Coordinates of C-alpha atoms in Angstrom, one line a residue:
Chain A
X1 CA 43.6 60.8 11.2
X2 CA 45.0 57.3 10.0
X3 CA 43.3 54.7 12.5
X4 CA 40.0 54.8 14.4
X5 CA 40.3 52.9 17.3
X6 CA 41.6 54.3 21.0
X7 CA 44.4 56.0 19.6
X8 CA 42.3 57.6 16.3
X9 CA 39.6 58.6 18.8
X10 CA 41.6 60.3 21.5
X11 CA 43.4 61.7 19.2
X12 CA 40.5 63.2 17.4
X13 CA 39.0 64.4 21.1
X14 CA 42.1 65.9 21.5
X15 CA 42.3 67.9 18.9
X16 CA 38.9 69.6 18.9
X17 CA 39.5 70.1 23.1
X18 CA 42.9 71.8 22.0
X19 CA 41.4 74.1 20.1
X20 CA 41.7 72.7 16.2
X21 CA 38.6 73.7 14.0
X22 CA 39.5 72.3 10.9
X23 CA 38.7 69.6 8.7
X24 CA 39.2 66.8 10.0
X25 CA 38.7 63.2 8.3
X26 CA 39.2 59.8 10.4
X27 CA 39.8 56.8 8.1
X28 CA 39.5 53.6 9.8
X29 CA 40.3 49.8 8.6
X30 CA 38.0 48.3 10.1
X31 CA 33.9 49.2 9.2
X32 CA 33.3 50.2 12.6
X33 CA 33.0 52.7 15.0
X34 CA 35.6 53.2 17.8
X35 CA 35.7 50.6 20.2
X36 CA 36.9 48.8 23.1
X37 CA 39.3 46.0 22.7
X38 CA 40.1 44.8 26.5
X39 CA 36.8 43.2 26.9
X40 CA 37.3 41.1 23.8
X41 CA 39.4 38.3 25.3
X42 CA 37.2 38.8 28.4
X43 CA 33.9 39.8 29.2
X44 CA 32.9 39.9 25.3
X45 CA 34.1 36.5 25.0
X46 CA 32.1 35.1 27.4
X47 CA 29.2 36.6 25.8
X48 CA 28.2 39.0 29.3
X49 CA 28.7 41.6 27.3
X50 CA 27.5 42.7 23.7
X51 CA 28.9 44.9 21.0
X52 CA 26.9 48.0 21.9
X53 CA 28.9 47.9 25.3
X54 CA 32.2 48.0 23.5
X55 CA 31.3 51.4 21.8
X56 CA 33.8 54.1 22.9
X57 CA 31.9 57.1 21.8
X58 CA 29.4 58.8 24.2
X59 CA 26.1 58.8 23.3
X60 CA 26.2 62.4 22.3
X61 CA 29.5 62.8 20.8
X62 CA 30.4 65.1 18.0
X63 CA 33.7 65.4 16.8
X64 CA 32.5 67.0 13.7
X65 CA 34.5 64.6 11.4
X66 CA 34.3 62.9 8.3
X67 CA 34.4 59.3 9.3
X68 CA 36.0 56.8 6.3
X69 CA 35.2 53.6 7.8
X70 CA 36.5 50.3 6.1
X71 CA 38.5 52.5 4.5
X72 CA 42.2 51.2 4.4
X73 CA 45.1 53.6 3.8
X74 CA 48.0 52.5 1.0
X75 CA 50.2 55.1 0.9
X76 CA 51.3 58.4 2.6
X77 CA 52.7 61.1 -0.2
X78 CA 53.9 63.6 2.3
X79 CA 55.2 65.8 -0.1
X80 CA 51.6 66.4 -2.3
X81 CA 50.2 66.1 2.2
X82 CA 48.0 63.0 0.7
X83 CA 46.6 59.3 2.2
X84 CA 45.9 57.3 -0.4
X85 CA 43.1 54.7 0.2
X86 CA 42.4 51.0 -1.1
X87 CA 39.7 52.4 -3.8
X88 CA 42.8 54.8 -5.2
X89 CA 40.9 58.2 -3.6
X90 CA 43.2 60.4 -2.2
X91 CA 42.5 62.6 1.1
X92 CA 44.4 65.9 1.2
X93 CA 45.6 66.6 4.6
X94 CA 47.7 69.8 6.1
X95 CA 48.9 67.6 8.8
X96 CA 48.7 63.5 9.2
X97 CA 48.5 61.6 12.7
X98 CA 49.0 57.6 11.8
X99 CA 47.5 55.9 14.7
X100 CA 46.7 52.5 12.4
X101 CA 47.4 50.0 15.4
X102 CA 48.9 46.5 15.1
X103 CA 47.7 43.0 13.8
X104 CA 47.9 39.6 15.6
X105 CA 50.6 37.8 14.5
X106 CA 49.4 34.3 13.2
X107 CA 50.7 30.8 13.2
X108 CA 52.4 30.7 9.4
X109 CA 50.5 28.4 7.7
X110 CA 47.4 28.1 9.1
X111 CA 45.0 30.6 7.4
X112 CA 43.2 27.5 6.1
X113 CA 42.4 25.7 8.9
X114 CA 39.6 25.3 11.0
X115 CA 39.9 26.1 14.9
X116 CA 42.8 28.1 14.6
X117 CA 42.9 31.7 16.2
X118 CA 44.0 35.3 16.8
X119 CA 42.4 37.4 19.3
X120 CA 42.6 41.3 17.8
X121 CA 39.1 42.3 17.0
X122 CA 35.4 42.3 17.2
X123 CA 35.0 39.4 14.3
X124 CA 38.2 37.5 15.6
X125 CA 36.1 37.9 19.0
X126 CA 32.8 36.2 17.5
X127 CA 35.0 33.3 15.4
X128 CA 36.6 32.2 18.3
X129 CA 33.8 32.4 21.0
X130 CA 31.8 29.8 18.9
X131 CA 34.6 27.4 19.4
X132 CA 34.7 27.8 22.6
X133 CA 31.9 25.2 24.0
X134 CA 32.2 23.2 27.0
X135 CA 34.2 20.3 27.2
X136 CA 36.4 21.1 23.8
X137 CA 39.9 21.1 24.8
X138 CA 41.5 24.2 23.8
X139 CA 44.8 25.1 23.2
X140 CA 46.3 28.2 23.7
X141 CA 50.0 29.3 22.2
X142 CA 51.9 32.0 24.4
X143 CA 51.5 32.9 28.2
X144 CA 51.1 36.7 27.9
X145 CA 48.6 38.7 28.5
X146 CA 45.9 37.8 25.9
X147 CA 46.9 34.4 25.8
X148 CA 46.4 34.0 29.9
X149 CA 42.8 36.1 29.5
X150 CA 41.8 33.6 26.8
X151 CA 42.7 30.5 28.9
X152 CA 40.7 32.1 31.9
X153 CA 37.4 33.0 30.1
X154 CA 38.0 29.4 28.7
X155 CA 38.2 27.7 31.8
X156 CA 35.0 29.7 33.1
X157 CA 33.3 28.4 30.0
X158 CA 34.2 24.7 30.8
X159 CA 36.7 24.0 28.6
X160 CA 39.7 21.8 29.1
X161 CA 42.7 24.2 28.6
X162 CA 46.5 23.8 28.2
X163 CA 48.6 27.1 27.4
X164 CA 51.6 26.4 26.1
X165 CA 54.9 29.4 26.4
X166 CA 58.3 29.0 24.4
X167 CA 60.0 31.0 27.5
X168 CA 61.0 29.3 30.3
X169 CA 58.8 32.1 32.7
X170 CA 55.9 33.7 31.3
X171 CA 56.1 37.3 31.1
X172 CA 59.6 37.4 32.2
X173 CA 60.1 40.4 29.5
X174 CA 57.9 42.7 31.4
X175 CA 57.6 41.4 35.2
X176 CA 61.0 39.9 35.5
X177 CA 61.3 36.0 36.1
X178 CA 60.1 36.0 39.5
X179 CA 56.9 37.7 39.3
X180 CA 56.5 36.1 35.7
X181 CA 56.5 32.9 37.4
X182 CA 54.4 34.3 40.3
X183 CA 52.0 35.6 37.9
X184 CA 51.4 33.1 35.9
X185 CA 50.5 30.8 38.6
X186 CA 47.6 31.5 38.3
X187 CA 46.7 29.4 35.7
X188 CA 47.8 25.5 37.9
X189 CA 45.4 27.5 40.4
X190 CA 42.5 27.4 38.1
X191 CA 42.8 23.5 36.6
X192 CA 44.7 25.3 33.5
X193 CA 47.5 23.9 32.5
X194 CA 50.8 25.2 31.6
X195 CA 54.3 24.1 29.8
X196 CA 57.1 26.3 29.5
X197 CA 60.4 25.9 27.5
X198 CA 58.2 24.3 24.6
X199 CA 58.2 25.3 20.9
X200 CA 55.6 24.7 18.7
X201 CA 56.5 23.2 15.4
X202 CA 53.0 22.9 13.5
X203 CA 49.9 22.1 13.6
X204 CA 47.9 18.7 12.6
X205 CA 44.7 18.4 11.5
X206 CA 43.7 18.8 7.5
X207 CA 40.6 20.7 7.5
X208 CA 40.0 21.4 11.3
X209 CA 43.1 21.3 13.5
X210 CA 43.4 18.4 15.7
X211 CA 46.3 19.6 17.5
X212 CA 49.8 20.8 17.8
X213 CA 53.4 19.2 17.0
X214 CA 56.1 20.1 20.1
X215 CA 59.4 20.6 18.8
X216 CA 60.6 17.9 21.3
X217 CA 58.5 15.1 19.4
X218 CA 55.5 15.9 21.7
X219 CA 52.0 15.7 20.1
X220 CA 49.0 17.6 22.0
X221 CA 45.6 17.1 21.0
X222 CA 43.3 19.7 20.4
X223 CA 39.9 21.1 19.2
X224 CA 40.5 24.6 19.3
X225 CA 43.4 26.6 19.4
X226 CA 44.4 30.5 19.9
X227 CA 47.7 32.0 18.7
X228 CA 48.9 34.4 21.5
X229 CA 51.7 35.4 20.0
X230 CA 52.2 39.1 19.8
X231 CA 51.6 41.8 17.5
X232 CA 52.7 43.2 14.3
X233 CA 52.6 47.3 13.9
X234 CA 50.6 48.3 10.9
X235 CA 53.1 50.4 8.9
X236 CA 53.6 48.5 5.7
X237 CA 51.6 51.1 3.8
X238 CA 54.4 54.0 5.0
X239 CA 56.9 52.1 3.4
X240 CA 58.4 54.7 0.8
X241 CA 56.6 57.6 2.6
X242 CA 60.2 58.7 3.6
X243 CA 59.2 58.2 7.7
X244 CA 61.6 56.6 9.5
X245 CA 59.8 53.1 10.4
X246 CA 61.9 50.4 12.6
X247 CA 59.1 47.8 14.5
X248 CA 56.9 50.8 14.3
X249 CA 57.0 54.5 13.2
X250 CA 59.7 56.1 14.7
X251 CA 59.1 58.9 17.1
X252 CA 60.4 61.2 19.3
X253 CA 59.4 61.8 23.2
X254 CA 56.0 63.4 21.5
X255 CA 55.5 61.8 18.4
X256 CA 57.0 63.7 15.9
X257 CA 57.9 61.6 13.4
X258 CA 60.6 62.1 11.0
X259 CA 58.5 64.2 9.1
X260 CA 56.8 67.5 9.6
X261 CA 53.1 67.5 10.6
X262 CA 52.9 63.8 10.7
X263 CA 52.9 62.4 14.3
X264 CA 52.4 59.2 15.2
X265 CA 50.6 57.2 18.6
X266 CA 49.2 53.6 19.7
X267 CA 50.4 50.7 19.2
X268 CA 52.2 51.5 15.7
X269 CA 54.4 54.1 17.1
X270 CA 57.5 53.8 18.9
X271 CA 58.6 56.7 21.2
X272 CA 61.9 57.2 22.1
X273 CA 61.6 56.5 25.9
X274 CA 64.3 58.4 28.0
X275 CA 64.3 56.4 30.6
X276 CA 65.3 53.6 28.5
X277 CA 67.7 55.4 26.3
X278 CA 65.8 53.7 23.6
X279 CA 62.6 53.7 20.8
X280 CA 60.2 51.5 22.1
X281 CA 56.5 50.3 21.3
X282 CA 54.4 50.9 24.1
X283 CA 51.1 48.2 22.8
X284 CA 49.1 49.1 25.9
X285 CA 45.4 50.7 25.9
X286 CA 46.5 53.8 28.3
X287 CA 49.8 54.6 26.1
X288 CA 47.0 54.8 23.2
X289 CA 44.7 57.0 25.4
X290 CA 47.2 59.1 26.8
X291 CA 50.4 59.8 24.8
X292 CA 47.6 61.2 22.0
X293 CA 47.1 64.3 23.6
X294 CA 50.7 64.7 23.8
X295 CA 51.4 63.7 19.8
X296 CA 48.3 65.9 19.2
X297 CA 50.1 68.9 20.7
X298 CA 52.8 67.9 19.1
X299 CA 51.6 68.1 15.9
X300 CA 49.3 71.7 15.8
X301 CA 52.6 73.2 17.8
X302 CA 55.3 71.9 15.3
X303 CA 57.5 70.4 17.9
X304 CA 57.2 68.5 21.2
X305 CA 55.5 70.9 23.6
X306 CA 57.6 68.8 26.9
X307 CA 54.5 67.1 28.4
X308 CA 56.0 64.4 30.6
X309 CA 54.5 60.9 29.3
X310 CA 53.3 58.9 32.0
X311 CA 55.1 55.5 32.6
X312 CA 53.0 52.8 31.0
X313 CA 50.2 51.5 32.6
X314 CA 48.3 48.1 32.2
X315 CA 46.1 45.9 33.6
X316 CA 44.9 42.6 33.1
X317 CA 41.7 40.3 34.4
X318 CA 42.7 37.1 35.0
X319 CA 40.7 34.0 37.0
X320 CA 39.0 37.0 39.1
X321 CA 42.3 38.4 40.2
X322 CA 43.4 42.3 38.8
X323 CA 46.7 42.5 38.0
X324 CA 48.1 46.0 37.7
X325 CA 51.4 46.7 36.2
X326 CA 52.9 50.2 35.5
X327 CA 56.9 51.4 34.6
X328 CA 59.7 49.8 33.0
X329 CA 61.2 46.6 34.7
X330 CA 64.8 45.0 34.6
X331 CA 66.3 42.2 35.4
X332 CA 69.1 43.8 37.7
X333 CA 66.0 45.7 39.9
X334 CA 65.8 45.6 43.4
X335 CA 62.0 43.8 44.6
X336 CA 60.3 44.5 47.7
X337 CA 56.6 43.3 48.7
X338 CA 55.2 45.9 50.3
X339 CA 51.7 44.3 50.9
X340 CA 51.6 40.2 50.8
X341 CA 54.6 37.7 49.6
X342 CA 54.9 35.4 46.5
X343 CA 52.9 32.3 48.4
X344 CA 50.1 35.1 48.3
X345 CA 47.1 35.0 46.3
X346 CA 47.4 39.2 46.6
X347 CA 50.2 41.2 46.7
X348 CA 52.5 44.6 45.9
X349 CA 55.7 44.2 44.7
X350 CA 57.9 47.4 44.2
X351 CA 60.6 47.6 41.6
X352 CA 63.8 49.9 42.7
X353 CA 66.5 51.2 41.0
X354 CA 69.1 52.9 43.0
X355 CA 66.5 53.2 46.1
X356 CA 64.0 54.7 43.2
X357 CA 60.5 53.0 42.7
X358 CA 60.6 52.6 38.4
X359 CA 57.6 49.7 38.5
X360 CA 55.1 48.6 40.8
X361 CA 53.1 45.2 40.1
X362 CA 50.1 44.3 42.2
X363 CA 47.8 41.3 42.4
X364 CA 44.1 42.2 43.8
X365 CA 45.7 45.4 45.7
X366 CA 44.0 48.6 43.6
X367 CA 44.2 50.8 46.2
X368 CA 48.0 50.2 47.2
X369 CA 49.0 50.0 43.5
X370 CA 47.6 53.4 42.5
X371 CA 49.4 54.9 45.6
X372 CA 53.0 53.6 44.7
X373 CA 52.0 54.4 40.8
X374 CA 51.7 58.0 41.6
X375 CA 55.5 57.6 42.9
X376 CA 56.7 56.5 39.7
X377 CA 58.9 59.1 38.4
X378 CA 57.3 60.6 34.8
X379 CA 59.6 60.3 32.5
X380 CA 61.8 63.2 32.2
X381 CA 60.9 65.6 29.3
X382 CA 63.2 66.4 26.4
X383 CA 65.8 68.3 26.7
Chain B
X1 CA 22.2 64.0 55.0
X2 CA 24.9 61.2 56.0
X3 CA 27.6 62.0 58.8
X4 CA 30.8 60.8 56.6
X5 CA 34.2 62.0 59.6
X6 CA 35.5 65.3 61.2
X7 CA 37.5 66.8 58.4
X8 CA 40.5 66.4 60.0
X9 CA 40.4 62.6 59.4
X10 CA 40.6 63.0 56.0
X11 CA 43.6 65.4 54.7
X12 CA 44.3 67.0 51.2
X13 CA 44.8 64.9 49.0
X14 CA 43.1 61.6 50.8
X15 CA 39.6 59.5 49.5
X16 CA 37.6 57.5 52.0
X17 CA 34.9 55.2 51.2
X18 CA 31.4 55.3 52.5
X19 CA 29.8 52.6 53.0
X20 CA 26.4 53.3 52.2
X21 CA 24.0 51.4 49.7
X22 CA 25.7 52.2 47.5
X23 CA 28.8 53.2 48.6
X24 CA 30.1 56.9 48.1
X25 CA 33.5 57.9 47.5
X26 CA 34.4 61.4 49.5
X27 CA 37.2 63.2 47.8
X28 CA 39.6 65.8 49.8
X29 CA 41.5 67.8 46.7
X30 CA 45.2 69.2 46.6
X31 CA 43.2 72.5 46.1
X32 CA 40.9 71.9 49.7
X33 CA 37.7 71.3 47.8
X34 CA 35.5 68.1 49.2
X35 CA 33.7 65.9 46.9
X36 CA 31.6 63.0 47.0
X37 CA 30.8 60.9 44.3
X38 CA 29.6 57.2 43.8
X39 CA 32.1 55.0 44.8
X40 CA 31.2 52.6 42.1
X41 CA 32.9 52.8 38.8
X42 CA 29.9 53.3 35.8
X43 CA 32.3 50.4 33.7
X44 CA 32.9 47.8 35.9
X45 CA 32.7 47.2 39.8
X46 CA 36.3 49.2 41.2
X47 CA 36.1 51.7 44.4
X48 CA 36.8 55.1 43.0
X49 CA 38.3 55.8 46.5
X50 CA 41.3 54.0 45.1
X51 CA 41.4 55.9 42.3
X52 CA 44.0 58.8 41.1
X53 CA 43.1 62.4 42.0
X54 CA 44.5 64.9 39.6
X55 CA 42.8 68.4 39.9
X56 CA 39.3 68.0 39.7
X57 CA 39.7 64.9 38.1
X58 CA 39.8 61.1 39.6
X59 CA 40.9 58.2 37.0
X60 CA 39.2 54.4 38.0
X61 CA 42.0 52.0 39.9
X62 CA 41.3 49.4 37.3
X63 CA 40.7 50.8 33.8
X64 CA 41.5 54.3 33.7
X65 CA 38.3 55.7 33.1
X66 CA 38.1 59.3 34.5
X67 CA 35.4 61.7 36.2
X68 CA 34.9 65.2 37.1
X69 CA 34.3 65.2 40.7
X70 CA 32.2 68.3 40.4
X71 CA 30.0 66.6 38.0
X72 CA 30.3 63.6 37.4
X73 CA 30.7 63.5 33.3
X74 CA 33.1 60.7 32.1
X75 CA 36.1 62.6 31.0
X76 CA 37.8 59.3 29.9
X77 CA 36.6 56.3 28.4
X78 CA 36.0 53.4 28.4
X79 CA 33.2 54.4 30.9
X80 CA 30.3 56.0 29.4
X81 CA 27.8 56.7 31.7
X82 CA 28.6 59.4 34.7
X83 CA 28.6 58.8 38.2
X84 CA 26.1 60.6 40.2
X85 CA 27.5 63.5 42.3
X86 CA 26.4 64.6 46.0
X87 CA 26.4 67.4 48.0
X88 CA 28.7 67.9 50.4
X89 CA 28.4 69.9 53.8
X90 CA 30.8 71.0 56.0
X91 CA 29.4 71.9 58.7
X92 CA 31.3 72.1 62.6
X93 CA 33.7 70.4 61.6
X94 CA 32.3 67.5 60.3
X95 CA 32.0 66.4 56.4
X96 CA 28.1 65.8 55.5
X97 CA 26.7 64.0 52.2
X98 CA 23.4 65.1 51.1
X99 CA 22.1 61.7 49.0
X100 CA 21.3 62.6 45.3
X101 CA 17.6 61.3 44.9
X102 CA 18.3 60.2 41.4
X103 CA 19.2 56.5 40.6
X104 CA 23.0 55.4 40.2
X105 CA 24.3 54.6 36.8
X106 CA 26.0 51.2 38.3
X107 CA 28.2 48.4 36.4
X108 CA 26.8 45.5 34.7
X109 CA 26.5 42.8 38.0
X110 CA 26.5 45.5 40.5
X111 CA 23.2 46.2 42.2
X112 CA 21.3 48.2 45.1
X113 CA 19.1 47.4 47.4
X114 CA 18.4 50.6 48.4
X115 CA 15.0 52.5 47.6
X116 CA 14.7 53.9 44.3
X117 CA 16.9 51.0 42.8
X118 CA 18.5 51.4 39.4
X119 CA 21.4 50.3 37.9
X120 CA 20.1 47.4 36.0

């Protein structure tokens, strides 16, 4: 097992509940144990919550596994079935799953300075809370997800914030422009303030950053500021393995990769999807909880056992509000509010293709939400 | 032992919340089996009412954690602590919850102010 975070571990669980008595060695990147990396641009960093609560193993877990913690794989031999590691050991496996994650993509150019951040783990958690004190004017660059969390555990910590999105909407990729929009209203709701349509074009500041440079000429000032800007798939070490890898390792409806007895889940894999006819990297925490049982199957069977895959799932705490989003979204689908309107503070807003519900997005409406979820079709299993 | 509605009022397949201190959660399977757990997710404060029912199974509205109705073990993180379980009584019709006398693992910011508080 390649990766020892949600994926790794469900993975891992998986394979003991489905019956696999083996060895079985976890090597993880990072020196510690499983945890939980929602709360880190929330609850964690507002310091409610402390590490121990992050901690994904139960108290009395054992997986009965050789745990290789700060350990960081360099190179998969699939032919001699070896991982080599940074130290130049080797681990011998019969079968591999890679479940190494993603990175935050940085700024280029800023490693150096001060006040500059990515949000991705524990340590980029406990950097960037220290920054945030009240009064300092932070700056945060994107509108997604962990950009909008940061700007709303900001704002509840008394900053002055200002998010900045080079879209026009926010989140228009995933909600479409009109819930984008609606979503992301949030922020003028909560005294944070928001531009769209503007590119960054560097940062000033020599040793600290003072602020950012607008491609339009625009200079904002700032004291602290937090790159939201998506993820890169950690894969680099596969390169030469002989697995196919395109923005992730490519994968079938299971996880098979390219390669026998390697499968790959998380945030580094890319499924083909059949509803979208396509690969695609599903960077959510349920995709990494769920689709490893699936790829784990996948793997002691040989081939893709036909488990239908849920349709993605996420969530995300914003300003006190739950926003719920699960299935794939276009542009050309058909909307209906079936609980509250766009002027609302709540609502339910259905996604239909061809008078079929493929997404459901609710504001503050659990209940309703996990009723229309349930109507999402799963996607249809290999043929 | 709490009075929760005639069986009829809640079909296969349905949830209703209690609302006791604290609330309970009263589960009516695909299979015909009643349930009643706290209501309270043992992560963070979401009504397990709303939740998904799959089996014997229900996964938290908000963050996916999952429970076995019949004993409350986390089956799923990122819970980690189990939600107590009651007894349920049918009895004339009606659906009865016998209280568990032990105190509820409740969410960070939740509390109870009923007797034998926990939580904290």
């Amino acid at each position: 097992m390649i990766g020892a975070s949600l994926a790794g571990l469900s993975a891992a669980r998986a394979l003991r509940r489905q019956g696999f008595d083996g060895e079985l060695t976890i090597v993880g990147a990072e020196a510690r144990r499983p945890y939980d990396r929602p709360p880190l641009s929330k609850e964690f960093l507002a310091g409610e919550i402390d590490e121990g609560d992050l901690a994904l193993e139960l108290d009395d877990e054992n997986l009965d596994a050789r745990w290789l913690l700060g350990a960081h794989a360099t190179g998969l031999n699939t032919g001699a079935g070896a991982v080599t590691l940074g130290d130049g050991t080797e681990v011998r496996a019969d079968g591999v799953i890679v479940a190494t994650g993603a990175r935050a993509r940085s700024l280029p150019g800023t490693q150096h300075l001060a006040g500059v951040h990515v949000l991705r783990t524990i340590d980029d958690a406990l950097a960037l809370r220290k920054d945030l004190r009240p009064g300092a004017r932070l700056l945060v660059i994107g509108a997604g997800f962990i950009g909008a969390e940061v700007a709303s555990t900001a704002t509840k910590l008394g900053l002055d914030v200002t998010v900045i999105e080079v879209a026009g909407t926010p989140l228009a990729n995933t909600l479409g422009g009109m819930l984008g929009a609606a979503v992301a209203r949030l922020h003028s709701r909560h005294g944070t303030r928001l531009f769209c349509g503007v590119r960054v074009s560097g940062l000033t500041g020599t040793e600290r950053v003072t602020g950012v440079k607008l491609a339009d000429g625009r200079q904002l000032a700032a004291d602290v500021v937090v790159a939201g800007v998506g993820a890169i798939p950690n894969v680099e070490w596969l390169n030469g393995s002989g697995l196919e890898l395109a923005n992730g390792v490519v994968c079938d409806a299971g996880g098979a990769t390219s390669i026998p007895n390697v499968v790959a889940v998380g945030d580094c894999a890319a499924w083909y999807e059949p509803c979208v006819g396509a690969v695609h990297r599903v960077e959510h925490w349920t995709g990494a909880r769920e689709r490893s049982a699936i790829a784990v199957s996948t793997l002691l069977a040989g081939h893709y056992q036909g488990d239908p895959v849920k349709p993605p799932y996420f969530w995300s705490d914003q300003y006190g509000c739950r926003i719920q989003f699960a299935g794939f979204a276009r542009p050309d689908d058909q909307i209906t509010f079936e609980a509250g309107d766009l002027n609302d503070h709540s609502f339910l807003a259905v996604y239909r293709r061809d008078e079929r519900p493929v997404a459901v997005l609710g504001v503050d409406q659990p209940r309703l939400f996990t009723r229309i979820r349930r109507q999402l079709e799963p996607l249809p299993t290999a043929s | 032992m709490l009075e929760v509605c005639p069986l009829a009022a809640l079909p296969r397949g349905e949830a209703l919340r209690v609302e006791s201190d604290p609330p309970i959660a009263v589960f009516h399977t695909d299979d015909g089996e009643i349930f009643a757990i706290d209501d309270t997710c043992t992560h963070q404060d979401a009504s397990l009412a709303d939740g998904w029912v799959e089996g014997c199974e229900v996964e938290c509205p908000l963050h996916a954690s999952r429970f076995d109705l019949r004993t409350g073990a986390v089956d799923a993180p990122p819970a980690k602590l189990p939600v107590r379980t009651h007894e349920v009584v049918v009895s004339d019709g009606t659906i009865n919850v016998v209280l568990n006398a032990a105190p509820p693992n409740l969410p960070p910011g939740v509390t109870t102010n009923a007797v034998g508080k926990a939580g904290q």
